[in-house]
Structures are given as C-alpha cells and as structure tokens.
Amino acid sequence: MRALVIHADPDPAGYSTVLRDAAVRGLRAGGHEVDVLALADEGFDWRMSTADRRAYHTDDPIVDDQVRRHADAVRQAEALVFVYPTRWFGLPAPMKGWLERVLVTGVAFELHPRTHRVKGALGRVRRLVAITTYRGSRTEVLRFADGGRRSITRTIRLTCGWRCRTTWLGLYAAPRRSEARRAEFARAVTRRMERL
C-alpha cells in the first residue's frame, strides 16, 4: 500500500517528529511505500492567500506549485497518515490550513454541477490514520468534542471509499507523561503501523 504521512507541527523538534519517524519506520517495516510531507521542514505556507480563495470555487482551485505537488501525492495515496499535536482540542493551524489548501475540489471531492452535492474523490484511500498528542486527559478532550478527530474520522472519511477504515492513536496528557511512557507510545505507533 502507498502511504502518505502528513506531519504538521510548528516546532519541527517537537515530540510529534519522534512519532512521525516511528510511523514511517513501522510503515516501511510493514512493506508499504511511504511518502512524507513534513510541512514545517518544507516551509509550507498553510495560510490561504487571496488568490487561493478566489480560485477555490473554480475548476482549477490550486494556484501554487507546492500545493499542486501535495495534491498529486494525495491522489496517489492508498493510506493517509496524519501526525500532529492537538491544539485547542483540534487540529493545529498548519494542518487545518493544509487541508483547506490541498483537499479541494478535484482532489478530495467533486461537486455535482447542478445540485452542488458533494461526492468523495478519494476512493483510492483505504486507510485513514491519525497520530496525535493531547495536553489534556481523555475526559477533558471528550468534554470538548475532539475537533481534530471529528475532522479526520468523519469529514475526511466521507471523501474516501466506503471500505476505508480509520485508526486513531492518541497520547493523552502528554506533557505529564514520563520519557519512558512517551518512548513506549512511540514504539506502539511503530508496531501499529507495521500491521496497517
């Protein structure tokens, strides 16, 4: 399976980089072909420009070469693996901006010309995976509805093939975890990705 790992952390030295590398190791050990989009390393501009916004509802919504390259990688993928630290009980700004700029009409979905009903265009994608850390406990995260989880396992999931399965790997209360516990979580990520 061809897996695309999308890593969005404003701090490229953060713990999510360890988790990204653990996921890539596991995927490769499992025999998968892996492409990585490390948004901070690439200098990906997650902000939607005026040109992006004006093009959004046109037949050609991508106006930037880097975004076009990312969209092509999404079109090739059979698995999408999102790695990020949860912020404000949701996706961090770089991940949300990436979704808004890359998963546009013609990439993630099509609109019926008359009714404007959405039809998913990611039929190749058989697996959606998210690997994230939370500052809060599981109870606190559930109280605030876990916006990142909803975005990936519901919204993006609806654009994929009907047989697409989701996997959620979250480390709750991450800042309060010991180094040993964080290392064990990274090993668990590797093992889980090997079996994807």
Tab-separated table of N, CA, C and O in Angstrom, residues 24-134:
chain	number	residue	atom	x	y	z
A	24	VAL	N	6.753	6.173	10.181
A	24	VAL	CA	7.439	5.872	8.918
A	24	VAL	C	8.210	4.552	9.040
A	24	VAL	O	8.153	3.711	8.137
A	25	ARG	N	8.918	4.370	10.169
A	25	ARG	CA	9.642	3.103	10.388
A	25	ARG	C	8.695	1.914	10.329
A	25	ARG	O	8.970	0.904	9.680
A	26	GLY	N	7.580	2.029	11.018
A	26	GLY	CA	6.614	0.935	11.043
A	26	GLY	C	6.021	0.650	9.679
A	26	GLY	O	5.891	-0.510	9.278
A	27	LEU	N	5.653	1.686	8.961
A	27	LEU	CA	5.083	1.504	7.625
A	27	LEU	C	6.071	0.818	6.695
A	27	LEU	O	5.715	-0.116	5.977
A	28	ARG	N	7.318	1.278	6.722
A	28	ARG	CA	8.333	0.654	5.860
A	28	ARG	C	8.597	-0.784	6.270
A	28	ARG	O	8.758	-1.650	5.406
A	29	ALA	N	8.630	-1.048	7.583
A	29	ALA	CA	8.836	-2.424	8.058
A	29	ALA	C	7.675	-3.316	7.633
A	29	ALA	O	7.857	-4.521	7.417
A	30	GLY	N	6.490	-2.735	7.492
A	30	GLY	CA	5.319	-3.488	7.050
A	30	GLY	C	5.250	-3.667	5.550
A	30	GLY	O	4.278	-4.223	5.028
A	31	GLY	N	6.261	-3.162	4.827
A	31	GLY	CA	6.317	-3.349	3.380
A	31	GLY	C	5.581	-2.299	2.575
A	31	GLY	O	5.369	-2.473	1.368
A	32	HIS	N	5.203	-1.209	3.202
A	32	HIS	CA	4.468	-0.150	2.500
A	32	HIS	C	5.428	0.843	1.862
A	32	HIS	O	6.513	1.101	2.374
A	33	GLU	N	5.011	1.422	0.752
A	33	GLU	CA	5.738	2.524	0.130
A	33	GLU	C	5.308	3.791	0.857
A	33	GLU	O	4.110	4.020	1.051
A	34	VAL	N	6.271	4.615	1.274
A	34	VAL	CA	5.951	5.761	2.138
A	34	VAL	C	6.468	7.066	1.522
A	34	VAL	O	7.630	7.162	1.133
A	35	ASP	N	5.590	8.047	1.461
A	35	ASP	CA	5.953	9.419	1.117
A	35	ASP	C	5.666	10.271	2.351
A	35	ASP	O	4.675	10.037	3.056
A	36	VAL	N	6.518	11.260	2.616
A	36	VAL	CA	6.357	12.103	3.799
A	36	VAL	C	6.272	13.562	3.378
A	36	VAL	O	7.098	14.039	2.601
A	37	LEU	N	5.260	14.248	3.907
A	37	LEU	CA	5.142	15.693	3.758
A	37	LEU	C	5.323	16.298	5.146
A	37	LEU	O	4.401	16.270	5.964
A	38	ALA	N	6.526	16.784	5.435
A	38	ALA	CA	6.822	17.444	6.711
A	38	ALA	C	6.643	18.944	6.476
A	38	ALA	O	7.523	19.600	5.920
A	39	LEU	N	5.486	19.456	6.865
A	39	LEU	CA	5.102	20.808	6.465
A	39	LEU	C	6.066	21.875	6.954
A	39	LEU	O	6.413	22.787	6.198
A	40	ALA	N	6.540	21.784	8.203
A	40	ALA	CA	7.482	22.787	8.716
A	40	ALA	C	8.815	22.713	7.978
A	40	ALA	O	9.395	23.741	7.611
A	41	ASP	N	9.290	21.490	7.744
A	41	ASP	CA	10.565	21.320	7.039
A	41	ASP	C	10.500	21.884	5.622
A	41	ASP	O	11.490	22.405	5.106
A	42	GLU	N	9.347	21.760	4.990
A	42	GLU	CA	9.179	22.247	3.617
A	42	GLU	C	8.870	23.735	3.542
A	42	GLU	O	8.803	24.301	2.457
A	43	GLY	N	8.608	24.347	4.694
A	43	GLY	CA	8.203	25.750	4.680
A	43	GLY	C	6.832	25.938	4.060
A	43	GLY	O	6.562	26.964	3.434
A	44	PHE	N	5.958	24.938	4.227
A	44	PHE	CA	4.619	25.005	3.631
A	44	PHE	C	3.841	26.175	4.232
A	44	PHE	O	3.717	26.288	5.454
A	45	ASP	N	3.334	27.041	3.382
A	45	ASP	CA	2.530	28.174	3.837
A	45	ASP	C	1.085	27.711	3.954
A	45	ASP	O	0.407	27.492	2.959
A	46	TRP	N	0.644	27.551	5.184
A	46	TRP	CA	-0.684	26.992	5.428
A	46	TRP	C	-1.791	28.041	5.292
A	46	TRP	O	-2.967	27.706	5.285
A	47	ARG	N	-1.411	29.299	5.168
A	47	ARG	CA	-2.425	30.356	5.074
A	47	ARG	C	-3.002	30.416	3.671
A	47	ARG	O	-2.278	30.376	2.681
A	48	MET	N	-4.312	30.513	3.582
A	48	MET	CA	-4.972	30.632	2.287
A	48	MET	C	-4.814	32.067	1.793
A	48	MET	O	-5.236	33.005	2.469
A	49	SER	N	-4.184	32.218	0.644
A	49	SER	CA	-3.976	33.555	0.081
A	49	SER	C	-5.252	34.053	-0.598
A	49	SER	O	-6.203	33.292	-0.808
A	50	THR	N	-5.233	35.306	-0.985
A	50	THR	CA	-6.357	35.869	-1.736
A	50	THR	C	-6.546	35.106	-3.046
A	50	THR	O	-7.676	34.797	-3.444
A	51	ALA	N	-5.436	34.772	-3.702
A	51	ALA	CA	-5.523	34.015	-4.967
A	51	ALA	C	-6.122	32.629	-4.729
A	51	ALA	O	-6.943	32.151	-5.524
A	52	ASP	N	-5.716	31.971	-3.637
A	52	ASP	CA	-6.301	30.665	-3.288
A	52	ASP	C	-7.805	30.794	-3.093
A	52	ASP	O	-8.580	29.978	-3.592
A	53	ARG	N	-8.204	31.812	-2.342
A	53	ARG	CA	-9.627	31.984	-2.017
A	53	ARG	C	-10.434	32.258	-3.277
A	53	ARG	O	-11.524	31.718	-3.449
A	54	ARG	N	-9.910	33.067	-4.160
A	54	ARG	CA	-10.634	33.391	-5.396
A	54	ARG	C	-10.747	32.178	-6.308
A	54	ARG	O	-11.726	32.015	-7.019
A	55	ALA	N	-9.732	31.320	-6.277
A	55	ALA	CA	-9.735	30.132	-7.144
A	55	ALA	C	-10.519	28.968	-6.538
A	55	ALA	O	-10.861	28.021	-7.248
A	56	TYR	N	-10.829	29.043	-5.247
A	56	TYR	CA	-11.395	27.908	-4.514
A	56	TYR	C	-12.631	27.309	-5.172
A	56	TYR	O	-12.784	26.103	-5.239
A	57	HIS	N	-13.526	28.131	-5.674
A	57	HIS	CA	-14.776	27.639	-6.267
A	57	HIS	C	-14.717	27.560	-7.790
A	57	HIS	O	-15.755	27.486	-8.451
A	58	THR	N	-13.519	27.531	-8.342
A	58	THR	CA	-13.368	27.422	-9.792
A	58	THR	C	-13.023	25.974	-10.158
A	58	THR	O	-12.846	25.122	-9.295
A	59	ASP	N	-12.887	25.729	-11.451
A	59	ASP	CA	-12.495	24.400	-11.920
A	59	ASP	C	-11.014	24.113	-11.678
A	59	ASP	O	-10.574	22.973	-11.811
A	60	ASP	N	-10.238	25.138	-11.365
A	60	ASP	CA	-8.809	24.966	-11.092
A	60	ASP	C	-8.472	25.669	-9.777
A	60	ASP	O	-7.907	26.765	-9.764
A	61	PRO	N	-8.799	25.024	-8.631
A	61	PRO	CA	-8.657	25.700	-7.344
A	61	PRO	C	-7.239	25.768	-6.783
A	61	PRO	O	-7.016	26.415	-5.769
A	62	ILE	N	-6.277	25.118	-7.426
A	62	ILE	CA	-4.903	25.130	-6.910
A	62	ILE	C	-4.065	26.086	-7.746
A	62	ILE	O	-3.922	25.911	-8.952
A	63	VAL	N	-3.497	27.097	-7.068
A	63	VAL	CA	-2.745	28.124	-7.781
A	63	VAL	C	-1.254	28.105	-7.437
A	63	VAL	O	-0.489	28.885	-7.984
A	64	ASP	N	-0.836	27.201	-6.576
A	64	ASP	CA	0.545	27.168	-6.086
A	64	ASP	C	1.185	25.821	-6.431
A	64	ASP	O	0.561	24.774	-6.260
A	65	ASP	N	2.421	25.844	-6.914
A	65	ASP	CA	3.098	24.605	-7.324
A	65	ASP	C	3.313	23.636	-6.171
A	65	ASP	O	3.188	22.426	-6.342
A	66	GLN	N	3.656	24.153	-4.990
A	66	GLN	CA	3.859	23.266	-3.843
A	66	GLN	C	2.543	22.576	-3.466
A	66	GLN	O	2.512	21.375	-3.202
A	67	VAL	N	1.456	23.319	-3.453
A	67	VAL	CA	0.141	22.742	-3.151
A	67	VAL	C	-0.218	21.697	-4.210
A	67	VAL	O	-0.732	20.627	-3.892
A	68	ARG	N	0.078	21.988	-5.462
A	68	ARG	CA	-0.204	21.040	-6.550
A	68	ARG	C	0.572	19.728	-6.348
A	68	ARG	O	0.054	18.638	-6.527
A	69	ARG	N	1.834	19.834	-5.924
A	69	ARG	CA	2.641	18.640	-5.653
A	69	ARG	C	2.043	17.826	-4.505
A	69	ARG	O	1.957	16.605	-4.581
A	70	HIS	N	1.580	18.515	-3.463
A	70	HIS	CA	0.946	17.825	-2.345
A	70	HIS	C	-0.357	17.154	-2.781
A	70	HIS	O	-0.650	16.028	-2.378
A	71	ALA	N	-1.134	17.850	-3.600
A	71	ALA	CA	-2.386	17.273	-4.102
A	71	ALA	C	-2.114	16.028	-4.939
A	71	ALA	O	-2.839	15.028	-4.833
A	72	ASP	N	-1.063	16.058	-5.744
A	72	ASP	CA	-0.693	14.876	-6.534
A	72	ASP	C	-0.314	13.713	-5.627
A	72	ASP	O	-0.666	12.563	-5.904
A	73	ALA	N	0.376	14.003	-4.527
A	73	ALA	CA	0.742	12.948	-3.573
A	73	ALA	C	-0.510	12.345	-2.932
A	73	ALA	O	-0.600	11.128	-2.739
A	74	VAL	N	-1.488	13.175	-2.629
A	74	VAL	CA	-2.753	12.684	-2.058
A	74	VAL	C	-3.466	11.782	-3.068
A	74	VAL	O	-3.973	10.711	-2.699
A	75	ARG	N	-3.487	12.183	-4.307
A	75	ARG	CA	-4.157	11.383	-5.343
A	75	ARG	C	-3.522	9.999	-5.508
A	75	ARG	O	-4.185	9.058	-5.896
A	76	GLN	N	-2.231	9.871	-5.230
A	76	GLN	CA	-1.517	8.597	-5.370
A	76	GLN	C	-1.691	7.691	-4.144
A	76	GLN	O	-1.453	6.494	-4.220
A	77	ALA	N	-2.074	8.275	-3.020
A	77	ALA	CA	-2.058	7.554	-1.743
A	77	ALA	C	-3.218	6.574	-1.598
A	77	ALA	O	-4.330	6.830	-2.042
A	78	GLU	N	-2.905	5.469	-0.934
A	78	GLU	CA	-3.920	4.499	-0.522
A	78	GLU	C	-4.154	4.568	0.982
A	78	GLU	O	-5.124	4.025	1.494
A	79	ALA	N	-3.234	5.222	1.682
A	79	ALA	CA	-3.372	5.469	3.115
A	79	ALA	C	-2.908	6.887	3.401
A	79	ALA	O	-1.884	7.317	2.877
A	80	LEU	N	-3.667	7.611	4.204
A	80	LEU	CA	-3.279	8.942	4.658
A	80	LEU	C	-3.031	8.866	6.150
A	80	LEU	O	-3.904	8.425	6.914
A	81	VAL	N	-1.829	9.276	6.571
A	81	VAL	CA	-1.433	9.213	7.978
A	81	VAL	C	-1.141	10.634	8.445
A	81	VAL	O	-0.193	11.266	7.977
A	82	PHE	N	-1.965	11.140	9.341
A	82	PHE	CA	-1.829	12.499	9.854
A	82	PHE	C	-1.133	12.451	11.207
A	82	PHE	O	-1.591	11.748	12.114
A	83	VAL	N	-0.040	13.204	11.349
A	83	VAL	CA	0.708	13.247	12.608
A	83	VAL	C	0.796	14.705	13.037
A	83	VAL	O	1.309	15.548	12.285
A	84	TYR	N	0.304	14.988	14.259
A	84	TYR	CA	0.278	16.379	14.715
A	84	TYR	C	0.014	16.444	16.215
A	84	TYR	O	-0.554	15.511	16.789
A	85	PRO	N	0.392	17.554	16.855
A	85	PRO	CA	-0.006	17.781	18.246
A	85	PRO	C	-1.364	18.488	18.255
A	85	PRO	O	-1.581	19.426	17.496
A	86	THR	N	-2.269	18.034	19.078
A	86	THR	CA	-3.580	18.680	19.176
A	86	THR	C	-3.424	20.034	19.858
A	86	THR	O	-2.732	20.163	20.867
A	87	ARG	N	-4.068	21.050	19.295
A	87	ARG	CA	-4.065	22.395	19.857
A	87	ARG	C	-5.507	22.866	19.979
A	87	ARG	O	-6.288	22.726	19.050
A	88	TRP	N	-5.855	23.428	21.125
A	88	TRP	CA	-7.209	23.924	21.362
A	88	TRP	C	-8.246	22.848	21.014
A	88	TRP	O	-9.254	23.120	20.367
A	89	PHE	N	-7.969	21.626	21.403
A	89	PHE	CA	-8.870	20.489	21.191
A	89	PHE	C	-9.190	20.256	19.722
A	89	PHE	O	-10.236	19.718	19.371
A	90	GLY	N	-8.274	20.648	18.845
A	90	GLY	CA	-8.483	20.451	17.420
A	90	GLY	C	-7.169	20.380	16.669
A	90	GLY	O	-6.099	20.209	17.253
A	91	LEU	N	-7.267	20.518	15.365
A	91	LEU	CA	-6.092	20.477	14.503
A	91	LEU	C	-5.264	21.744	14.683
A	91	LEU	O	-5.829	22.837	14.785
A	92	PRO	N	-3.929	21.630	14.671
A	92	PRO	CA	-3.119	22.842	14.702
A	92	PRO	C	-3.286	23.595	13.381
A	92	PRO	O	-3.622	23.015	12.355
A	93	ALA	N	-3.031	24.893	13.421
A	93	ALA	CA	-3.241	25.739	12.239
A	93	ALA	C	-2.554	25.211	10.979
A	93	ALA	O	-3.167	25.211	9.907
A	94	PRO	N	-1.298	24.730	11.047
A	94	PRO	CA	-0.685	24.236	9.804
A	94	PRO	C	-1.435	23.055	9.183
A	94	PRO	O	-1.540	22.971	7.958
A	95	MET	N	-1.974	22.154	10.019
A	95	MET	CA	-2.716	21.011	9.472
A	95	MET	C	-4.046	21.471	8.878
A	95	MET	O	-4.429	21.064	7.788
A	96	LYS	N	-4.741	22.332	9.597
A	96	LYS	CA	-6.026	22.810	9.092
A	96	LYS	C	-5.836	23.588	7.789
A	96	LYS	O	-6.584	23.405	6.825
A	97	GLY	N	-4.803	24.415	7.739
A	97	GLY	CA	-4.515	25.155	6.514
A	97	GLY	C	-4.150	24.243	5.364
A	97	GLY	O	-4.545	24.475	4.218
A	98	TRP	N	-3.396	23.177	5.672
A	98	TRP	CA	-3.044	22.203	4.625
A	98	TRP	C	-4.308	21.559	4.060
A	98	TRP	O	-4.461	21.436	2.847
A	99	LEU	N	-5.214	21.171	4.941
A	99	LEU	CA	-6.473	20.559	4.490
A	99	LEU	C	-7.245	21.518	3.591
A	99	LEU	O	-7.756	21.129	2.543
A	100	GLU	N	-7.321	22.786	3.993
A	100	GLU	CA	-8.088	23.764	3.225
A	100	GLU	C	-7.467	24.058	1.864
A	100	GLU	O	-8.175	24.307	0.896
A	101	ARG	N	-6.138	24.034	1.781
A	101	ARG	CA	-5.473	24.372	0.524
A	101	ARG	C	-5.305	23.167	-0.394
A	101	ARG	O	-5.258	23.322	-1.612
A	102	VAL	N	-5.179	21.960	0.171
A	102	VAL	CA	-4.866	20.777	-0.637
A	102	VAL	C	-6.093	19.920	-0.935
A	102	VAL	O	-6.276	19.462	-2.065
A	103	LEU	N	-6.949	19.689	0.038
A	103	LEU	CA	-8.100	18.805	-0.178
A	103	LEU	C	-9.278	19.601	-0.740
A	103	LEU	O	-10.310	19.791	-0.098
A	104	VAL	N	-9.114	20.042	-1.961
A	104	VAL	CA	-10.084	20.899	-2.638
A	104	VAL	C	-10.853	20.096	-3.695
A	104	VAL	O	-10.595	18.913	-3.910
A	105	THR	N	-11.753	20.783	-4.368
A	105	THR	CA	-12.488	20.173	-5.477
A	105	THR	C	-11.503	19.612	-6.495
A	105	THR	O	-10.529	20.257	-6.853
A	106	GLY	N	-11.767	18.398	-6.936
A	106	GLY	CA	-10.891	17.747	-7.895
A	106	GLY	C	-9.813	16.904	-7.239
A	106	GLY	O	-9.175	16.096	-7.891
A	107	VAL	N	-9.615	17.087	-5.942
A	107	VAL	CA	-8.651	16.277	-5.193
A	107	VAL	C	-9.413	15.388	-4.219
A	107	VAL	O	-9.381	14.172	-4.320
A	108	ALA	N	-10.120	15.989	-3.262
A	108	ALA	CA	-10.823	15.219	-2.233
A	108	ALA	C	-12.289	14.991	-2.555
A	108	ALA	O	-12.895	14.049	-2.060
A	109	PHE	N	-12.863	15.852	-3.376
A	109	PHE	CA	-14.294	15.724	-3.660
A	109	PHE	C	-14.622	16.376	-4.999
A	109	PHE	O	-13.830	17.122	-5.556
A	110	GLU	N	-15.789	16.055	-5.487
A	110	GLU	CA	-16.354	16.681	-6.687
A	110	GLU	C	-17.713	17.249	-6.293
A	110	GLU	O	-18.383	16.713	-5.410
A	111	LEU	N	-18.120	18.311	-6.950
A	111	LEU	CA	-19.443	18.891	-6.727
A	111	LEU	C	-20.312	18.633	-7.947
A	111	LEU	O	-19.873	18.868	-9.079
A	112	HIS	N	-21.525	18.155	-7.717
A	112	HIS	CA	-22.468	17.976	-8.814
A	112	HIS	C	-22.740	19.356	-9.417
A	112	HIS	O	-23.003	20.318	-8.685
A	113	PRO	N	-22.671	19.498	-10.744
A	113	PRO	CA	-22.778	20.824	-11.359
A	113	PRO	C	-24.102	21.539	-11.090
A	113	PRO	O	-24.133	22.765	-11.044
A	114	ARG	N	-25.186	20.797	-10.917
A	114	ARG	CA	-26.482	21.443	-10.716
A	114	ARG	C	-26.856	21.527	-9.245
A	114	ARG	O	-27.230	22.581	-8.749
A	115	THR	N	-26.736	20.414	-8.523
A	115	THR	CA	-27.192	20.379	-7.125
A	115	THR	C	-26.109	20.793	-6.129
A	115	THR	O	-26.405	21.079	-4.983
A	116	HIS	N	-24.864	20.784	-6.567
A	116	HIS	CA	-23.703	21.082	-5.713
A	116	HIS	C	-23.549	20.098	-4.556
A	116	HIS	O	-22.916	20.414	-3.552
A	117	ARG	N	-24.102	18.917	-4.714
A	117	ARG	CA	-23.899	17.869	-3.707
A	117	ARG	C	-22.477	17.349	-3.818
A	117	ARG	O	-21.918	17.230	-4.897
A	118	VAL	N	-21.912	17.031	-2.666
A	118	VAL	CA	-20.522	16.579	-2.607
A	118	VAL	C	-20.440	15.081	-2.866
A	118	VAL	O	-21.212	14.297	-2.314
A	119	LYS	N	-19.477	14.716	-3.726
A	119	LYS	CA	-19.178	13.307	-3.957
A	119	LYS	C	-17.684	13.128	-3.690
A	119	LYS	O	-16.853	13.845	-4.256
A	120	GLY	N	-17.338	12.197	-2.817
A	120	GLY	CA	-15.947	11.962	-2.475
A	120	GLY	C	-15.120	11.543	-3.677
A	120	GLY	O	-15.599	10.840	-4.561
A	121	ALA	N	-13.855	12.005	-3.695
A	121	ALA	CA	-12.958	11.675	-4.806
A	121	ALA	C	-11.719	10.910	-4.345
A	121	ALA	O	-10.805	10.695	-5.125
A	122	LEU	N	-11.687	10.516	-3.071
A	122	LEU	CA	-10.530	9.790	-2.547
A	122	LEU	C	-10.823	8.294	-2.440
A	122	LEU	O	-10.494	7.636	-1.453
A	123	GLY	N	-11.420	7.751	-3.478
A	123	GLY	CA	-11.782	6.331	-3.487
A	123	GLY	C	-10.606	5.385	-3.364
A	123	GLY	O	-10.759	4.251	-2.925
A	124	ARG	N	-9.412	5.838	-3.726
A	124	ARG	CA	-8.195	5.003	-3.591
A	124	ARG	C	-7.818	4.787	-2.134
A	124	ARG	O	-7.137	3.825	-1.797
A	125	VAL	N	-8.190	5.740	-1.272
A	125	VAL	CA	-7.755	5.696	0.126
A	125	VAL	C	-8.525	4.622	0.885
A	125	VAL	O	-9.741	4.693	1.016
A	126	ARG	N	-7.768	3.638	1.371
A	126	ARG	CA	-8.358	2.529	2.125
A	126	ARG	C	-8.147	2.659	3.628
A	126	ARG	O	-8.805	1.986	4.407
A	127	ARG	N	-7.187	3.504	4.038
A	127	ARG	CA	-6.897	3.679	5.462
A	127	ARG	C	-6.656	5.154	5.773
A	127	ARG	O	-5.932	5.835	5.057
A	128	LEU	N	-7.270	5.605	6.852
A	128	LEU	CA	-7.011	6.923	7.424
A	128	LEU	C	-6.456	6.694	8.818
A	128	LEU	O	-7.051	5.945	9.604
A	129	VAL	N	-5.335	7.304	9.123
A	129	VAL	CA	-4.700	7.150	10.426
A	129	VAL	C	-4.394	8.525	10.981
A	129	VAL	O	-3.966	9.417	10.237
A	130	ALA	N	-4.609	8.705	12.273
A	130	ALA	CA	-4.166	9.927	12.944
A	130	ALA	C	-3.348	9.530	14.162
A	130	ALA	O	-3.713	8.612	14.899
A	131	ILE	N	-2.241	10.223	14.326
A	131	ILE	CA	-1.352	10.027	15.473
A	131	ILE	C	-1.167	11.395	16.086
A	131	ILE	O	-0.650	12.315	15.436
A	132	THR	N	-1.616	11.555	17.333
A	132	THR	CA	-1.606	12.879	17.933
A	132	THR	C	-1.310	12.812	19.424
A	132	THR	O	-1.390	11.750	20.037
A	133	THR	N	-0.961	13.969	19.958
A	133	THR	CA	-0.779	14.122	21.395
A	133	THR	C	-1.769	15.169	21.881
A	133	THR	O	-2.165	16.067	21.133
A	134	TYR	N	-2.158	15.015	23.132
A	134	TYR	CA	-3.099	15.945	23.766
A	134	TYR	C	-2.472	16.490	25.041
A	134	TYR	O	-1.813	15.744	25.770
